[in-house]
Amino acid sequence: MPSTLTSTKKSEALYREACEIIPGGVNSPVRSFKSVGMEPLFISKASGPYIWDADQNQYIDYVCSWGALIHGHAPKEVIQNTQKALENGTSFGAPHENEVILAKMIIEKIPSIKKIRFVNSGTEAVMTAIRITRAFTRRNKIIKFEGCYHGHSDSVLSMSGSGIATFGIPSSPGVTKSTASETITIPYNDITTFEITLNKFPREIAAIIVEPVVGNSGVILPEEKFLKSLRDLSTKFGCLLIFDEVITGFRLSPGGAQSLFNISPDITTLGKIIGGGMPIGAVGGKKEIMDLLAPAGPVYQAGTLSGNPVSVVCGITTLSLINEKTYEKLESLSALLCNGMQKINNNTGLNIQINRIGSMFSLFFTNKKVFDFKSAQQSDRKRFVQFFKNMLNEGIYLAPSPFEANFISSAHKEEDIEKTLVAYKKSTEKLQITNNL
Ligand code: HOZ
């Protein structure tokens, strides 16, 4: 691993070429590095906790495909089984046994899910979840929380986290006023506003959608009683509670955030880890709600590649490699890293909030607690940018925005964490000098 990037010429050339034919040169905005004033690195290969760019610079990766890779890149068994699946055909467009196996594996771990449908992404899962809640309740409005990101469908873009927050897009052109008007966005961790909103629209809210732990404004934890209040008040007002566990599902525990906080939502959306890095999404929940989906019921949802045999095998193998030891290892590595960073901060005196739960963490340059979207937005973005660049230069690949989570995988080793801490010390000391903090 170079202590400074030797050259990024190939990435630069590829980016120029990509910009000619792909909008912004990338296939998803958060990859662009635009918010950190850089051009993106083009990645050529990955293994375990490492990625290499097109110029062969090696990095310790804390993006881990935005949380999808709980075992790191290219775990042997996952690759072997996925290769075998490929040899049997890339897509059937018809049911197959492994879909049933993966469905059972998920249902066994997440008790609130009695039936599940596989789709191709988290965005699709959320679109479907919202449609079902509207059909079930015969109501139209939904409540979402500022800074939570639920994919890029029209209903859930307002005041979102992730790229929407990173690029400062308060509402996207192309979303009609009437669609936007059906979504009410309120602050995360604010039970009072939630209750006021329900009282204002007592019979109009179909669903409450929430990331039980926010992973798209950086990491933001639910305060005591927040999730319980969502559950209790949703039930009281006859609305359905959707937990978006695309990031937290199998990341925080085998049963996701809902089992960690002991809250049972009506519907759960999943993605990322359940596909082991191959495209997948899923929506699951109570039988009577899920059976509204066609062909069991009248709510239409479909997809040529849904339950794709290669994605499903990749997901089955990934989940089968997760056990209690996985979470113990993730916890101890994450604690080692975040406690180590905190210790360095104590010495340098830099005001950096480290928000962490399990193997998800993020850093905010502020002296104030970050507990909602507003407090996340008040952190110092300029210092984050400088810090991100310093870390990258030391061979540490972090999410290029304070409004994203970083992830540790079971492939990371203590020695990777130690190298990261050395880089962190150098990067923050440099920051201290440059900014005269
Ligand atoms: N925004 C998601 C991560 N927070 C997925 C990555 C993407 O948008 O490309």
Coordinates of C-alpha atoms and ligand atoms in Angstrom, one line a residue:
M1 CA 0.0 0.0 0.0
P2 CA 1.6 3.3 -1.0
S3 CA 1.6 6.0 1.7
T4 CA 0.8 8.5 -1.1
L5 CA -0.9 7.8 -4.4
T6 CA 1.8 7.2 -7.0
S7 CA -0.4 8.1 -10.0
T8 CA -4.0 8.1 -10.9
K9 CA -3.5 8.7 -14.6
K10 CA -5.5 5.7 -15.7
S11 CA -8.5 6.6 -13.5
E12 CA -8.3 10.2 -14.9
A13 CA -8.3 9.0 -18.5
L14 CA -11.2 6.6 -17.9
Y15 CA -13.2 9.3 -16.2
R16 CA -12.7 11.6 -19.1
E17 CA -13.9 8.9 -21.5
A18 CA -16.8 8.0 -19.2
C19 CA -18.0 11.6 -19.0
E20 CA -18.4 11.7 -22.8
I21 CA -21.0 8.9 -22.7
I22 CA -22.3 8.4 -19.1
P23 CA -23.9 11.4 -17.3
G24 CA -21.4 12.7 -14.9
G25 CA -19.1 9.8 -15.8
V26 CA -20.7 7.5 -13.1
N27 CA -23.7 5.2 -12.8
S28 CA -24.6 6.5 -9.4
P29 CA -23.9 10.0 -8.1
V30 CA -22.4 9.2 -4.8
R31 CA -19.5 7.5 -6.5
S32 CA -18.4 10.6 -8.3
F33 CA -16.2 12.2 -5.6
K34 CA -17.7 15.5 -6.9
S35 CA -18.6 16.5 -3.4
V36 CA -15.0 16.2 -2.3
G37 CA -13.8 18.1 -5.3
M38 CA -12.1 15.1 -6.8
E39 CA -12.4 12.8 -9.8
P40 CA -13.5 9.3 -8.9
L41 CA -11.1 6.4 -8.8
F42 CA -11.9 3.6 -11.2
I43 CA -11.6 0.3 -9.4
S44 CA -10.1 -2.6 -11.2
K45 CA -10.1 -5.4 -8.6
A46 CA -10.9 -6.2 -5.0
S47 CA -10.1 -8.9 -2.5
G48 CA -10.9 -9.2 1.3
P49 CA -10.7 -5.7 2.8
Y50 CA -8.8 -4.2 -0.1
I51 CA -9.5 -2.5 -3.4
W52 CA -7.1 -1.5 -6.2
D53 CA -7.7 1.3 -8.6
A54 CA -6.9 1.3 -12.3
D55 CA -3.4 2.5 -11.6
Q56 CA -2.8 -0.4 -9.1
N57 CA -2.9 1.8 -6.0
Q58 CA -4.2 -0.4 -3.1
Y59 CA -6.6 0.9 -0.4
I60 CA -8.2 -0.5 2.7
D61 CA -11.9 -0.3 1.8
Y62 CA -14.5 1.0 4.3
V63 CA -17.2 1.5 1.7
C64 CA -17.6 -2.3 1.1
S65 CA -20.0 -1.6 -1.8
W66 CA -22.0 0.7 0.5
G67 CA -22.4 -2.0 3.1
A68 CA -23.3 -5.0 0.9
L69 CA -20.1 -6.9 1.6
I70 CA -20.2 -8.1 5.2
H71 CA -17.5 -10.6 4.5
G72 CA -15.4 -8.2 2.4
H73 CA -14.6 -8.6 -1.3
A74 CA -14.7 -11.9 -3.2
P75 CA -14.9 -14.4 -0.3
K76 CA -13.7 -17.8 -1.7
E77 CA -16.9 -19.8 -0.9
V78 CA -19.2 -17.0 -2.2
I79 CA -17.2 -16.8 -5.5
Q80 CA -17.1 -20.6 -6.0
N81 CA -20.8 -21.0 -5.4
T82 CA -21.7 -18.0 -7.6
Q83 CA -19.5 -19.3 -10.4
K84 CA -21.2 -22.7 -10.2
A85 CA -24.6 -20.9 -10.3
L86 CA -23.5 -18.9 -13.4
E87 CA -22.6 -22.2 -15.2
N88 CA -26.2 -23.3 -14.7
G89 CA -27.6 -20.2 -16.4
T90 CA -27.7 -16.5 -15.8
S91 CA -31.5 -16.0 -15.6
F92 CA -34.5 -18.3 -15.9
G93 CA -37.4 -15.8 -15.8
A94 CA -39.1 -18.7 -13.9
P95 CA -39.2 -19.9 -10.3
H96 CA -36.4 -22.0 -8.9
E97 CA -35.6 -23.8 -5.7
N98 CA -32.9 -21.4 -4.4
E99 CA -35.5 -18.6 -4.1
V100 CA -37.4 -20.7 -1.6
I101 CA -34.2 -21.4 0.3
L102 CA -33.2 -17.8 0.5
A103 CA -36.7 -16.8 1.5
K104 CA -36.7 -19.4 4.3
M105 CA -33.2 -18.2 5.5
I106 CA -34.5 -14.6 5.9
I107 CA -37.8 -15.5 7.4
E108 CA -36.1 -17.7 10.0
K109 CA -33.9 -14.8 11.1
I110 CA -36.4 -11.9 10.9
P111 CA -39.6 -13.0 12.7
S112 CA -41.7 -10.0 11.5
I113 CA -41.4 -11.3 8.0
K114 CA -43.8 -14.1 7.2
K115 CA -43.8 -13.8 3.4
I116 CA -41.2 -12.1 1.2
R117 CA -40.9 -11.1 -2.4
F118 CA -37.5 -10.6 -4.1
V119 CA -36.9 -7.7 -6.4
N120 CA -33.7 -6.2 -7.9
S121 CA -32.8 -3.3 -5.6
G122 CA -33.6 -1.5 -2.4
T123 CA -35.3 1.2 -4.5
E124 CA -37.7 -1.4 -6.0
A125 CA -38.3 -2.9 -2.6
V126 CA -39.4 0.5 -1.2
M127 CA -41.6 1.3 -4.2
T128 CA -43.4 -2.0 -3.7
A129 CA -43.7 -1.6 0.1
I130 CA -45.3 1.8 -0.3
R131 CA -47.7 0.6 -3.0
I132 CA -48.8 -2.3 -0.7
T133 CA -49.4 0.0 2.3
R134 CA -51.6 2.3 0.2
A135 CA -53.6 -0.6 -1.0
F136 CA -53.9 -2.2 2.4
T137 CA -54.9 1.0 4.2
R138 CA -56.7 2.6 1.3
R139 CA -54.9 5.8 2.3
N140 CA -52.4 7.9 0.3
K141 CA -50.0 9.8 2.4
I142 CA -46.7 8.6 3.8
I143 CA -44.5 10.0 6.5
K144 CA -40.7 9.8 6.1
F145 CA -37.9 11.3 8.1
E146 CA -35.4 13.9 7.1
G147 CA -32.0 12.5 6.2
C148 CA -33.3 8.9 5.7
Y149 CA -32.8 7.7 2.2
H150 CA -35.1 5.0 0.8
G151 CA -33.8 4.8 -2.8
H152 CA -34.6 7.1 -5.7
S153 CA -38.3 6.5 -6.4
D154 CA -40.6 9.6 -6.6
S155 CA -42.4 9.3 -3.2
V156 CA -39.3 9.2 -1.0
L157 CA -36.8 11.7 -2.4
S158 CA -37.8 14.7 -0.3
M159 CA -35.1 15.8 2.2
S160 CA -33.3 12.5 1.7
G161 CA -29.9 11.5 2.9
S162 CA -27.2 10.0 0.8
G163 CA -26.5 11.7 -2.6
I164 CA -29.5 14.0 -2.2
A165 CA -27.9 15.4 1.0
T166 CA -24.4 15.2 -0.4
F167 CA -25.2 17.2 -3.5
G168 CA -27.8 19.5 -1.7
I169 CA -30.8 18.6 -3.9
P170 CA -33.8 19.5 -1.7
S171 CA -36.3 18.1 -4.1
S172 CA -35.7 16.5 -7.5
P173 CA -37.1 18.1 -10.7
G174 CA -39.2 15.4 -12.4
V175 CA -41.1 14.5 -9.3
T176 CA -44.6 16.0 -9.7
K177 CA -46.1 18.3 -7.1
S178 CA -49.0 15.9 -6.5
T179 CA -46.6 13.0 -5.8
A180 CA -44.5 15.1 -3.5
S181 CA -47.6 16.4 -1.7
E182 CA -48.4 12.8 -0.5
T183 CA -45.1 12.6 1.4
I184 CA -44.7 14.4 4.7
T185 CA -41.2 14.7 5.9
I186 CA -40.4 15.3 9.6
P187 CA -37.2 15.3 11.7
Y188 CA -35.8 11.9 12.8
N189 CA -35.8 11.3 16.6
D190 CA -38.6 13.8 17.0
I191 CA -41.6 12.0 18.6
T192 CA -43.5 15.2 19.3
T193 CA -43.6 16.3 15.7
F194 CA -44.5 12.7 14.7
E195 CA -47.5 12.7 17.0
I196 CA -48.6 16.2 15.9
T197 CA -48.5 15.0 12.2
L198 CA -50.6 12.0 12.9
N199 CA -53.1 14.1 14.7
K200 CA -53.2 16.5 11.8
F201 CA -54.0 13.7 9.3
P202 CA -55.6 11.0 11.5
R203 CA -57.1 9.0 8.6
E204 CA -54.8 9.8 5.7
I205 CA -51.4 8.3 6.5
A206 CA -50.9 4.9 4.9
A207 CA -47.4 4.3 6.1
I208 CA -44.5 5.5 8.2
I209 CA -41.1 4.6 6.5
V210 CA -37.9 4.9 8.5
E211 CA -34.3 3.7 8.6
P212 CA -34.4 2.3 12.2
V213 CA -30.8 3.3 12.4
V214 CA -30.0 6.0 9.8
G215 CA -27.1 5.0 7.5
N216 CA -27.6 7.7 4.9
S217 CA -26.9 10.9 6.8
G218 CA -23.8 9.3 8.2
V219 CA -24.8 7.0 11.0
I220 CA -27.5 8.3 13.4
L221 CA -28.8 6.2 16.2
P222 CA -32.4 6.2 17.3
E223 CA -32.9 7.8 20.7
E224 CA -34.5 5.8 23.5
K225 CA -38.2 5.2 22.8
F226 CA -38.2 6.7 19.3
L227 CA -38.7 3.4 17.5
K228 CA -41.2 2.2 20.1
S229 CA -43.2 5.4 19.7
L230 CA -43.3 4.9 16.0
R231 CA -44.6 1.4 16.5
D232 CA -47.2 2.3 19.1
L233 CA -48.5 5.4 17.4
S234 CA -48.6 3.7 13.9
T235 CA -50.8 1.0 15.4
K236 CA -53.0 3.6 17.2
F237 CA -53.6 5.6 14.0
G238 CA -54.0 2.5 11.8
C239 CA -50.9 3.2 9.7
L240 CA -48.4 0.6 8.6
L241 CA -44.8 0.8 9.8
I242 CA -42.1 0.1 7.3
F243 CA -38.5 -0.5 8.4
D244 CA -36.1 0.1 5.7
E245 CA -33.3 -2.3 6.6
V246 CA -31.6 -2.3 3.3
I247 CA -28.4 -1.3 5.1
T248 CA -29.0 -2.6 8.6
G249 CA -30.5 -6.0 7.7
F250 CA -28.0 -8.7 8.7
R251 CA -25.5 -5.9 9.3
L252 CA -26.4 -5.1 12.9
S253 CA -27.6 -8.6 13.9
P254 CA -29.1 -11.6 12.1
G255 CA -32.5 -10.1 12.7
G256 CA -31.4 -6.6 11.7
A257 CA -32.1 -3.4 13.7
Q258 CA -35.6 -4.6 14.5
S259 CA -34.4 -7.5 16.6
L260 CA -31.7 -5.4 18.2
F261 CA -34.3 -2.8 19.3
N262 CA -37.0 -5.4 19.7
I263 CA -39.6 -3.6 17.5
S264 CA -41.7 -5.5 15.0
P265 CA -42.6 -3.5 11.9
D266 CA -45.4 -4.4 9.5
I267 CA -43.1 -4.4 6.5
T268 CA -39.4 -4.6 6.1
T269 CA -37.3 -3.8 3.0
L270 CA -34.0 -5.5 2.5
G271 CA -31.1 -5.4 -0.1
K272 CA -27.3 -5.3 -0.1
I273 CA -26.1 -8.1 2.2
I274 CA -28.9 -10.5 1.2
G275 CA -27.4 -10.5 -2.3
G276 CA -23.8 -10.7 -1.2
G277 CA -22.9 -7.9 -3.6
M278 CA -25.1 -9.1 -6.5
P279 CA -28.2 -7.0 -7.4
I280 CA -31.1 -7.8 -5.2
G281 CA -33.8 -6.3 -3.0
A282 CA -36.7 -7.7 -1.0
V283 CA -39.9 -6.7 0.6
G284 CA -41.4 -8.8 3.4
G285 CA -43.9 -8.7 6.2
K286 CA -47.2 -10.0 7.6
K287 CA -49.0 -12.6 5.4
E288 CA -52.2 -10.6 5.1
I289 CA -50.3 -7.6 3.8
M290 CA -47.9 -9.5 1.5
D291 CA -50.7 -11.5 0.0
L292 CA -52.0 -8.4 -1.6
L293 CA -49.2 -8.7 -4.2
A294 CA -50.1 -10.2 -7.6
P295 CA -50.8 -12.9 -8.5
A296 CA -52.0 -13.7 -4.9
G297 CA -53.8 -10.3 -4.8
P298 CA -54.4 -7.2 -6.9
V299 CA -51.3 -5.1 -6.2
Y300 CA -49.1 -5.3 -9.3
Q301 CA -45.4 -5.7 -9.0
A302 CA -43.1 -7.7 -11.4
G303 CA -39.6 -8.1 -12.7
T304 CA -37.8 -10.2 -15.4
L305 CA -34.7 -10.5 -13.2
S306 CA -36.4 -10.7 -9.8
G307 CA -35.0 -13.6 -7.8
N308 CA -32.1 -13.9 -10.2
P309 CA -30.5 -17.3 -9.8
V310 CA -26.9 -15.9 -9.6
S311 CA -27.8 -13.2 -7.1
V312 CA -29.8 -15.6 -5.0
V313 CA -26.9 -18.1 -4.7
C314 CA -24.5 -15.3 -3.9
G315 CA -27.0 -14.2 -1.1
I316 CA -27.5 -17.7 0.2
T317 CA -23.8 -18.3 0.5
T318 CA -23.2 -14.9 2.1
L319 CA -25.9 -15.5 4.7
S320 CA -24.7 -19.0 5.4
L321 CA -21.3 -17.7 6.3
I322 CA -22.7 -15.4 9.0
N323 CA -22.7 -16.6 12.6
E324 CA -22.4 -15.3 16.1
K325 CA -18.6 -15.1 15.7
T326 CA -19.0 -12.8 12.7
Y327 CA -20.8 -10.2 14.8
E328 CA -18.3 -10.6 17.6
K329 CA -15.4 -10.0 15.2
L330 CA -17.2 -7.1 13.6
E331 CA -17.8 -5.5 17.0
S332 CA -14.3 -6.0 18.2
L333 CA -12.7 -4.6 15.0
S334 CA -15.1 -1.7 14.9
A335 CA -14.5 -0.8 18.6
L336 CA -10.8 -1.1 18.1
L337 CA -11.0 1.4 15.2
C338 CA -13.5 3.9 16.7
N339 CA -12.0 3.9 20.2
G340 CA -8.6 4.3 18.6
M341 CA -9.8 7.3 16.6
Q342 CA -11.4 8.8 19.7
K343 CA -8.1 8.4 21.6
I344 CA -6.3 10.3 18.8
N345 CA -9.0 13.0 18.9
N346 CA -8.5 13.4 22.6
N347 CA -4.8 14.0 22.1
T348 CA -5.2 16.4 19.1
G349 CA -8.2 18.1 20.7
L350 CA -10.0 18.0 17.3
N351 CA -13.8 18.1 17.6
I352 CA -14.9 15.0 15.7
Q353 CA -18.1 13.1 16.6
I354 CA -17.8 9.4 15.9
N355 CA -21.2 7.8 15.5
R356 CA -21.1 4.1 15.6
I357 CA -23.3 1.1 16.0
G358 CA -21.8 -2.4 15.4
S359 CA -19.8 -2.3 12.1
M360 CA -21.3 1.0 10.8
F361 CA -19.7 4.3 11.6
S362 CA -19.3 7.8 10.5
L363 CA -17.4 10.9 11.4
F364 CA -18.8 14.4 11.8
F365 CA -16.5 17.5 12.2
T366 CA -18.4 19.2 14.9
N367 CA -18.3 19.5 18.7
K368 CA -22.1 18.9 19.0
K369 CA -23.9 15.6 19.2
V370 CA -25.3 14.4 15.9
F371 CA -28.8 13.0 16.4
D372 CA -30.8 14.1 13.3
F373 CA -30.3 15.5 9.8
K374 CA -30.0 19.1 10.9
S375 CA -27.2 18.4 13.3
A376 CA -25.5 16.3 10.7
Q377 CA -25.8 19.2 8.2
Q378 CA -24.3 21.6 10.7
S379 CA -21.0 19.7 10.8
D380 CA -18.0 21.2 8.9
R381 CA -18.0 19.8 5.4
K382 CA -14.8 21.6 4.4
R383 CA -12.8 19.8 7.1
F384 CA -14.4 16.6 6.1
V385 CA -13.3 17.1 2.5
Q386 CA -9.7 17.7 3.6
F387 CA -9.7 14.8 5.9
F388 CA -11.1 12.5 3.2
K389 CA -8.4 13.5 0.8
N390 CA -5.7 13.0 3.5
M391 CA -7.0 9.5 4.3
L392 CA -7.2 8.5 0.6
N393 CA -3.7 9.7 0.1
E394 CA -2.7 7.3 3.0
G395 CA -4.5 4.4 1.2
I396 CA -7.7 4.5 3.2
Y397 CA -10.9 4.5 1.1
L398 CA -13.8 6.0 3.1
A399 CA -17.2 7.0 1.9
P400 CA -16.7 10.4 0.1
S401 CA -19.4 12.2 2.1
P402 CA -20.3 12.8 5.8
F403 CA -23.8 11.8 4.7
E404 CA -22.9 8.2 4.2
A405 CA -21.9 5.3 6.5
N406 CA -18.6 3.5 6.5
F407 CA -18.5 -0.3 7.0
I408 CA -16.2 -2.8 8.5
S409 CA -16.2 -6.4 7.1
S410 CA -15.2 -9.7 8.7
A411 CA -12.3 -9.7 6.2
H412 CA -10.7 -6.7 7.8
K413 CA -7.9 -7.7 10.2
E414 CA -6.4 -6.0 13.2
E415 CA -3.4 -5.1 11.2
D416 CA -5.7 -3.2 8.7
I417 CA -7.3 -1.3 11.6
E418 CA -3.8 -0.5 13.0
K419 CA -2.7 0.9 9.6
T420 CA -5.9 2.9 9.4
L421 CA -5.3 4.4 12.8
V422 CA -1.8 5.4 11.8
A423 CA -3.3 7.0 8.7
Y424 CA -6.0 8.7 10.8
K425 CA -3.4 10.2 13.2
K426 CA -1.4 11.6 10.3
S427 CA -4.5 12.8 8.4
T428 CA -6.0 14.6 11.4
E429 CA -2.6 16.1 12.5
K430 CA -2.2 17.4 9.0
L431 CA -5.7 18.9 9.2
Q432 CA -4.8 20.5 12.5
I433 CA -1.8 22.2 10.9
T434 CA -3.5 23.2 7.7
N435 CA -6.6 24.6 9.4
N436 CA -4.7 25.9 12.5
L437 CA -7.5 24.4 14.6
Ligands
HOZ1 N1 -26.9 5.6 -1.5 C1 -26.7 4.3 -1.1 C2 -25.7 4.3 0.0 N2 -26.0 5.1 1.0 C3 -26.3 3.4 -2.2 C4 -25.2 3.8 -3.0 C5 -25.6 4.6 -4.2 O1 -26.5 5.5 -4.1 O2 -25.0 4.4 -5.2

